[in-house]
Amino acid sequence: MQTAAAVQCKPVCRPMAARPHVARRPAQLAASAAPIARPTFSSTLNQRTLKAGRVASRVVVVKAEGGDKIVVIGLAADSGCGKSTFMRRVTGIFGGEPKPPSGGNPDSNTLISDMTTVICLDDYHSLDRNGRKEAGVTALAPESQNFDLMYEQVKALKEGKAVDKPIYNHVTGLLDPPEPTSSPNILVIEGLHPFYDERVNELVDFRIYLDISDEIKFAWKIQRDMAERGHSLESIKASIEARKPDFDAYIDPQKKKADMIIQVLPTQLVPDEKEGKILRVRLIMKDGKKLFDPVYLFDQGSTVSWIPCGRKLTCSFPGIKMFYGPDTYYGEEVSVLEMDGQFDKLEELIYMESHLSNTSAKFYGEITQQMLKNSSFPGSNNGTGLFQTIVGLKCREVYERITQK
Amino acid sequence: MQTAAAVQCKPVCRPMAARPHVARRPAQLAASAAPIARPTFSSTLNQRTLKAGRVASRVVVVKAEGGDKIVVIGLAADSGCGKSTFMRRVTGIFGGEPKPPSGGNPDSNTLISDMTTVICLDDYHSLDRNGRKEAGVTALAPESQNFDLMYEQVKALKEGKAVDKPIYNHVTGLLDPPEPTSSPNILVIEGLHPFYDERVNELVDFRIYLDISDEIKFAWKIQRDMAERGHSLESIKASIEARKPDFDAYIDPQKKKADMIIQVLPTQLVPDEKEGKILRVRLIMKDGKKLFDPVYLFDQGSTVSWIPCGRKLTCSFPGIKMFYGPDTYYGEEVSVLEMDGQFDKLEELIYMESHLSNTSAKFYGEITQQMLKNSSFPGSNNGTGLFQTIVGLKCREVYERITQK
């Protein structure tokens, strides 16, 4: 269990690429505690938060901006699976550059842009790194989370109220003093447990699960921890093994509740491709939902496999294979869109986009435009980037249907 | 070889369904020789025809109707493979009910409608049934054909001239007196050897090959000869075996010259389906031809497999699977459209039609309309009927491009 906790202690939600200059810089860390604005507390302190020993976070009533409904989007995923890239693609669709709260703790996990606020649910850890070590639990265990406070604050934010949200400092492993968080148009909660607690889950309007298969997780970890950080293969294997029981017990089952699941799997185009460089990515979309329509390829409800033409789309070996069709997912009817392989020229994506329907794009080529805008992001040449972008458009569709904009 | 000849002696080109009342009725046969109109002969007699002992056929010059180009379409196929149904689908597209020449030999193999004349190349047998028996050759052998006369008369008809065309009587196995045949807008030559003789082949503007796989031929023969005619399995097998060498040597190689090939294969949807009831039909279309554009499914040049939706198309087990993609065929680039399985409701074909492009239909739904018009024809619920109809539309496209109508 100690090993598992150690793995979890790596920064999991930090939007590294968005603000690389503040990551892991002790000088800034030391300076960070002082300037945080602290509104007056008015509600009862949370017992479990208190037990965690550091911060007292509560709901603060503020005037909601206008009478608009606030939309809550949940993203569940394991750590190190590209959540921050995903979030940048999603928030980018609503405009504005996502930034941490200005003048606040530089280790804040929150990202704010014009319309969206992304909060990391690791901030609701009830136990800090030492606390988990002492209790012998991982950061994935429900015992390490403060679901009461999570519920209370997500509910408050959804009601247009500001809150003092705790901060879990991924660098120190400590719970820093809380930061004031006001209610946005769109609240994104991302982390390990957005749908675990049924009260929190009920507050979420659109549920996304990023499901990285064990093979790909392993390949990515090898790449990062072994090649870039010098860890041994054995230690990587051990950390994955130690982490797996809690992951399987508490994180993985949440995908059943998701509206859309992005599954990342090894390619089927190349036999025994073990490096996780060529991906088969599946976008699983629940059918019959009021707030969004599943994307389809060529013909809604049919089963289609499509190898795009070499004349219209440049793809070096092993090319691209798309699939679309109906399926069931834990007993529910879903539509599945799949992309195996990768493309060479991002601008040619327009050709593939032209055959996708119900994408929620506002104009022909919007997906390609978004992908080009974010072309430096990881996954921009394969299904992860494409489907994250599509999910972003779906977030906008959900937002517009709820607020009737 | 005798067995093979015996197989060939069955009516091969007779449009049974078009005029079932005249088929194999001895009373009418006896009366049929007299009323044939005989125009004055003016050119030299053909030696091989004379050798066959019965008819002298030559070219007769007549005034061509207008200055329009005459289009020649060739259909090659083995006997008993549904050529007459195919022809009825094709000629039906040009309008008018195809009928045998009025007042002529009721065993004429010719079918005339408003714009088309279909002649059966068996009429150019140089040897009748007895002659073949004596010579020890099959009806498939080049030695049994009068290619000189075939060339001479097809050329004349293409030049707008009328001819006195011989008649091979499939009932008696004899060569009947010739029938006057005038030049139509569209001349269809169908039979075993439309592309065998290079001079004849050169006259053909659009070449179609109906390629029934051995498995399906066998299944159909079993069905017809065993179930309906009481032949033994052994005799059927023997007749197929005996016929095969000449078929492989003289008929089959012509498919390389074809512009479009309809391949009929066993289904891949049901393992070990041996009855030939569920068919996988492939339409192979040469790329880069001036006179027609290949049909495509969803996206030109891509490789697509499509299982149409159960909600939009009713298909009982085993359903339908469509395929489209580029391929090569004897070294030439082709586009392949494939349909495996069958549909239940012909009127729902409009849904499939809506996803096919470059069909040469003149209006949305024309394929479905044609299929409905001919719904009683064999193959109307599967790819044979669909692709024959599409090939019919391509014949019209070829005709219109040549005549610039």
PDB file of C-alpha atoms in Angstrom, chain A residues 2-145:
ATOM      1  CA  GLN A   2       2.907   2.315   0.648  1.00  0.00           C
ATOM      2  CA  THR A   3       4.096   1.874  -2.888  1.00  0.00           C
ATOM      3  CA  ALA A   4       0.668   2.668  -4.219  1.00  0.00           C
ATOM      4  CA  ALA A   5       0.537   5.826  -2.143  1.00  0.00           C
ATOM      5  CA  ALA A   6       3.932   6.834  -3.429  1.00  0.00           C
ATOM      6  CA  VAL A   7       2.732   6.510  -7.005  1.00  0.00           C
ATOM      7  CA  GLN A   8      -0.298   8.638  -6.270  1.00  0.00           C
ATOM      8  CA  CYS A   9       1.913  11.310  -4.758  1.00  0.00           C
ATOM      9  CA  LYS A  10       3.194  12.338  -8.122  1.00  0.00           C
ATOM     10  CA  PRO A  11       1.421  15.392  -9.452  1.00  0.00           C
ATOM     11  CA  VAL A  12      -1.785  14.002 -10.864  1.00  0.00           C
ATOM     12  CA  CYS A  13      -3.934  16.950 -11.795  1.00  0.00           C
ATOM     13  CA  ARG A  14      -1.377  19.671 -12.247  1.00  0.00           C
ATOM     14  CA  PRO A  15      -1.824  21.411 -15.555  1.00  0.00           C
ATOM     15  CA  MET A  16       1.889  21.243 -16.180  1.00  0.00           C
ATOM     16  CA  ALA A  17       1.932  22.504 -19.698  1.00  0.00           C
ATOM     17  CA  ALA A  18      -0.320  25.433 -18.928  1.00  0.00           C
ATOM     18  CA  ARG A  19       2.088  26.922 -16.400  1.00  0.00           C
ATOM     19  CA  PRO A  20       5.354  25.043 -16.528  1.00  0.00           C
ATOM     20  CA  HIS A  21       7.218  27.917 -14.882  1.00  0.00           C
ATOM     21  CA  VAL A  22       5.533  27.455 -11.501  1.00  0.00           C
ATOM     22  CA  ALA A  23       5.852  23.709 -11.270  1.00  0.00           C
ATOM     23  CA  ARG A  24       8.043  22.420  -8.471  1.00  0.00           C
ATOM     24  CA  ARG A  25       9.735  25.690  -7.657  1.00  0.00           C
ATOM     25  CA  PRO A  26      10.354  25.832  -3.872  1.00  0.00           C
ATOM     26  CA  ALA A  27      10.986  29.588  -3.833  1.00  0.00           C
ATOM     27  CA  GLN A  28       7.535  30.301  -5.142  1.00  0.00           C
ATOM     28  CA  LEU A  29       6.040  27.627  -2.926  1.00  0.00           C
ATOM     29  CA  ALA A  30       7.309  29.360   0.183  1.00  0.00           C
ATOM     30  CA  ALA A  31       5.872  32.647  -0.939  1.00  0.00           C
ATOM     31  CA  SER A  32       2.571  31.201  -1.904  1.00  0.00           C
ATOM     32  CA  ALA A  33       0.791  30.847   1.401  1.00  0.00           C
ATOM     33  CA  ALA A  34       0.556  34.543   2.228  1.00  0.00           C
ATOM     34  CA  PRO A  35      -1.317  36.319  -0.511  1.00  0.00           C
ATOM     35  CA  ILE A  36      -4.362  34.086  -0.706  1.00  0.00           C
ATOM     36  CA  ALA A  37      -7.530  36.077  -0.191  1.00  0.00           C
ATOM     37  CA  ARG A  38      -9.684  34.571   2.523  1.00  0.00           C
ATOM     38  CA  PRO A  39     -13.345  35.416   2.604  1.00  0.00           C
ATOM     39  CA  THR A  40     -15.231  35.285   5.889  1.00  0.00           C
ATOM     40  CA  PHE A  41     -16.321  31.802   6.864  1.00  0.00           C
ATOM     41  CA  SER A  42     -19.930  31.376   7.757  1.00  0.00           C
ATOM     42  CA  SER A  43     -20.827  27.707   7.746  1.00  0.00           C
ATOM     43  CA  THR A  44     -19.805  24.773   9.872  1.00  0.00           C
ATOM     44  CA  LEU A  45     -16.370  23.315   9.543  1.00  0.00           C
ATOM     45  CA  ASN A  46     -16.069  19.971   7.934  1.00  0.00           C
ATOM     46  CA  GLN A  47     -15.054  17.276  10.371  1.00  0.00           C
ATOM     47  CA  ARG A  48     -12.991  15.167   7.964  1.00  0.00           C
ATOM     48  CA  THR A  49     -11.196  18.194   6.622  1.00  0.00           C
ATOM     49  CA  LEU A  50     -10.352  19.206  10.122  1.00  0.00           C
ATOM     50  CA  LYS A  51      -9.100  15.712  10.798  1.00  0.00           C
ATOM     51  CA  ALA A  52      -6.754  16.124   7.858  1.00  0.00           C
ATOM     52  CA  GLY A  53      -5.214  18.760  10.028  1.00  0.00           C
ATOM     53  CA  ARG A  54      -4.617  21.705   7.735  1.00  0.00           C
ATOM     54  CA  VAL A  55      -7.470  23.537   6.147  1.00  0.00           C
ATOM     55  CA  ALA A  56     -10.986  24.457   6.968  1.00  0.00           C
ATOM     56  CA  SER A  57     -13.012  24.971   3.834  1.00  0.00           C
ATOM     57  CA  ARG A  58     -16.614  25.986   3.694  1.00  0.00           C
ATOM     58  CA  VAL A  59     -19.302  27.363   1.481  1.00  0.00           C
ATOM     59  CA  VAL A  60     -19.508  31.124   1.159  1.00  0.00           C
ATOM     60  CA  VAL A  61     -22.679  32.646  -0.202  1.00  0.00           C
ATOM     61  CA  VAL A  62     -22.087  35.179  -2.931  1.00  0.00           C
ATOM     62  CA  LYS A  63     -24.365  36.716  -5.500  1.00  0.00           C
ATOM     63  CA  ALA A  64     -24.534  34.543  -8.549  1.00  0.00           C
ATOM     64  CA  GLU A  65     -23.823  36.376 -11.775  1.00  0.00           C
ATOM     65  CA  GLY A  66     -27.151  36.567 -13.565  1.00  0.00           C
ATOM     66  CA  GLY A  67     -29.840  33.931 -13.358  1.00  0.00           C
ATOM     67  CA  ASP A  68     -28.179  31.492 -15.760  1.00  0.00           C
ATOM     68  CA  LYS A  69     -27.941  27.860 -14.946  1.00  0.00           C
ATOM     69  CA  ILE A  70     -24.466  26.621 -14.119  1.00  0.00           C
ATOM     70  CA  VAL A  71     -23.422  23.502 -15.920  1.00  0.00           C
ATOM     71  CA  VAL A  72     -21.243  20.898 -14.235  1.00  0.00           C
ATOM     72  CA  ILE A  73     -19.041  18.642 -16.323  1.00  0.00           C
ATOM     73  CA  GLY A  74     -17.193  15.723 -14.755  1.00  0.00           C
ATOM     74  CA  LEU A  75     -14.054  14.107 -16.073  1.00  0.00           C
ATOM     75  CA  ALA A  76     -12.871  10.910 -14.436  1.00  0.00           C
ATOM     76  CA  ALA A  77      -9.471   9.467 -15.210  1.00  0.00           C
ATOM     77  CA  ASP A  78      -6.453   7.956 -13.632  1.00  0.00           C
ATOM     78  CA  SER A  79      -3.387  10.101 -12.968  1.00  0.00           C
ATOM     79  CA  GLY A  80      -0.853  10.546 -15.730  1.00  0.00           C
ATOM     80  CA  CYS A  81      -3.402   9.892 -18.439  1.00  0.00           C
ATOM     81  CA  GLY A  82      -3.457  13.266 -20.132  1.00  0.00           C
ATOM     82  CA  LYS A  83      -6.348  14.893 -18.263  1.00  0.00           C
ATOM     83  CA  SER A  84      -4.746  18.321 -18.416  1.00  0.00           C
ATOM     84  CA  THR A  85      -4.354  18.161 -22.194  1.00  0.00           C
ATOM     85  CA  PHE A  86      -7.940  16.979 -22.403  1.00  0.00           C
ATOM     86  CA  MET A  87      -9.066  19.906 -20.264  1.00  0.00           C
ATOM     87  CA  ARG A  88      -7.164  22.400 -22.349  1.00  0.00           C
ATOM     88  CA  ARG A  89      -8.902  21.085 -25.460  1.00  0.00           C
ATOM     89  CA  VAL A  90     -12.312  21.289 -23.793  1.00  0.00           C
ATOM     90  CA  THR A  91     -11.941  24.715 -22.214  1.00  0.00           C
ATOM     91  CA  GLY A  92     -10.331  26.089 -25.369  1.00  0.00           C
ATOM     92  CA  ILE A  93     -13.629  25.573 -27.179  1.00  0.00           C
ATOM     93  CA  PHE A  94     -15.314  28.037 -24.812  1.00  0.00           C
ATOM     94  CA  GLY A  95     -12.612  30.615 -25.503  1.00  0.00           C
ATOM     95  CA  GLY A  96      -9.977  32.285 -23.375  1.00  0.00           C
ATOM     96  CA  GLU A  97      -6.669  30.951 -22.092  1.00  0.00           C
ATOM     97  CA  PRO A  98      -7.088  28.793 -18.963  1.00  0.00           C
ATOM     98  CA  LYS A  99      -4.976  30.184 -16.106  1.00  0.00           C
ATOM     99  CA  PRO A 100      -4.528  29.461 -12.412  1.00  0.00           C
ATOM    100  CA  PRO A 101      -6.295  31.901 -10.054  1.00  0.00           C
ATOM    101  CA  SER A 102      -4.369  35.161 -10.260  1.00  0.00           C
ATOM    102  CA  GLY A 103      -2.341  36.110  -7.224  1.00  0.00           C
ATOM    103  CA  GLY A 104      -3.117  32.841  -5.516  1.00  0.00           C
ATOM    104  CA  ASN A 105      -1.186  29.768  -4.527  1.00  0.00           C
ATOM    105  CA  PRO A 106       1.023  28.882  -7.498  1.00  0.00           C
ATOM    106  CA  ASP A 107       0.403  25.257  -6.657  1.00  0.00           C
ATOM    107  CA  SER A 108      -3.324  25.708  -7.091  1.00  0.00           C
ATOM    108  CA  ASN A 109      -4.776  22.983  -9.245  1.00  0.00           C
ATOM    109  CA  THR A 110      -7.549  25.207 -10.531  1.00  0.00           C
ATOM    110  CA  LEU A 111      -7.691  26.581 -14.053  1.00  0.00           C
ATOM    111  CA  ILE A 112      -9.931  29.503 -14.872  1.00  0.00           C
ATOM    112  CA  SER A 113     -10.843  30.860 -18.274  1.00  0.00           C
ATOM    113  CA  ASP A 114     -13.593  33.148 -19.569  1.00  0.00           C
ATOM    114  CA  MET A 115     -16.437  30.730 -19.057  1.00  0.00           C
ATOM    115  CA  THR A 116     -15.005  27.685 -17.389  1.00  0.00           C
ATOM    116  CA  THR A 117     -13.406  26.792 -14.093  1.00  0.00           C
ATOM    117  CA  VAL A 118     -11.681  23.446 -13.858  1.00  0.00           C
ATOM    118  CA  ILE A 119     -11.177  22.147 -10.356  1.00  0.00           C
ATOM    119  CA  CYS A 120      -9.147  19.102  -9.457  1.00  0.00           C
ATOM    120  CA  LEU A 121     -10.872  16.703  -7.094  1.00  0.00           C
ATOM    121  CA  ASP A 122      -7.549  15.839  -5.459  1.00  0.00           C
ATOM    122  CA  ASP A 123      -8.225  19.067  -3.582  1.00  0.00           C
ATOM    123  CA  TYR A 124     -10.804  17.064  -1.664  1.00  0.00           C
ATOM    124  CA  HIS A 125      -8.295  14.619  -0.291  1.00  0.00           C
ATOM    125  CA  SER A 126      -9.120  14.278   3.394  1.00  0.00           C
ATOM    126  CA  LEU A 127      -5.696  12.850   4.099  1.00  0.00           C
ATOM    127  CA  ASP A 128      -2.454  14.314   2.934  1.00  0.00           C
ATOM    128  CA  ARG A 129       0.501  12.220   1.853  1.00  0.00           C
ATOM    129  CA  ASN A 130       1.672  11.552   5.397  1.00  0.00           C
ATOM    130  CA  GLY A 131      -1.862  10.961   6.589  1.00  0.00           C
ATOM    131  CA  ARG A 132      -2.364   8.312   3.941  1.00  0.00           C
ATOM    132  CA  LYS A 133       0.949   6.742   4.812  1.00  0.00           C
ATOM    133  CA  GLU A 134      -0.048   6.552   8.465  1.00  0.00           C
ATOM    134  CA  ALA A 135      -3.493   5.216   7.715  1.00  0.00           C
ATOM    135  CA  GLY A 136      -2.123   2.766   5.156  1.00  0.00           C
ATOM    136  CA  VAL A 137      -4.486   3.854   2.398  1.00  0.00           C
ATOM    137  CA  THR A 138      -3.887   4.985  -1.169  1.00  0.00           C
ATOM    138  CA  ALA A 139      -5.004   8.261  -2.698  1.00  0.00           C
ATOM    139  CA  LEU A 140      -7.507   6.212  -4.693  1.00  0.00           C
ATOM    140  CA  ALA A 141      -9.342   4.912  -1.649  1.00  0.00           C
ATOM    141  CA  PRO A 142     -12.612   6.594  -0.683  1.00  0.00           C
ATOM    142  CA  GLU A 143     -11.199   6.904   2.830  1.00  0.00           C
ATOM    143  CA  SER A 144      -8.721   9.465   1.501  1.00  0.00           C
ATOM    144  CA  GLN A 145     -11.459  11.694   0.073  1.00  0.00           C
TER     145      GLN A 145
END
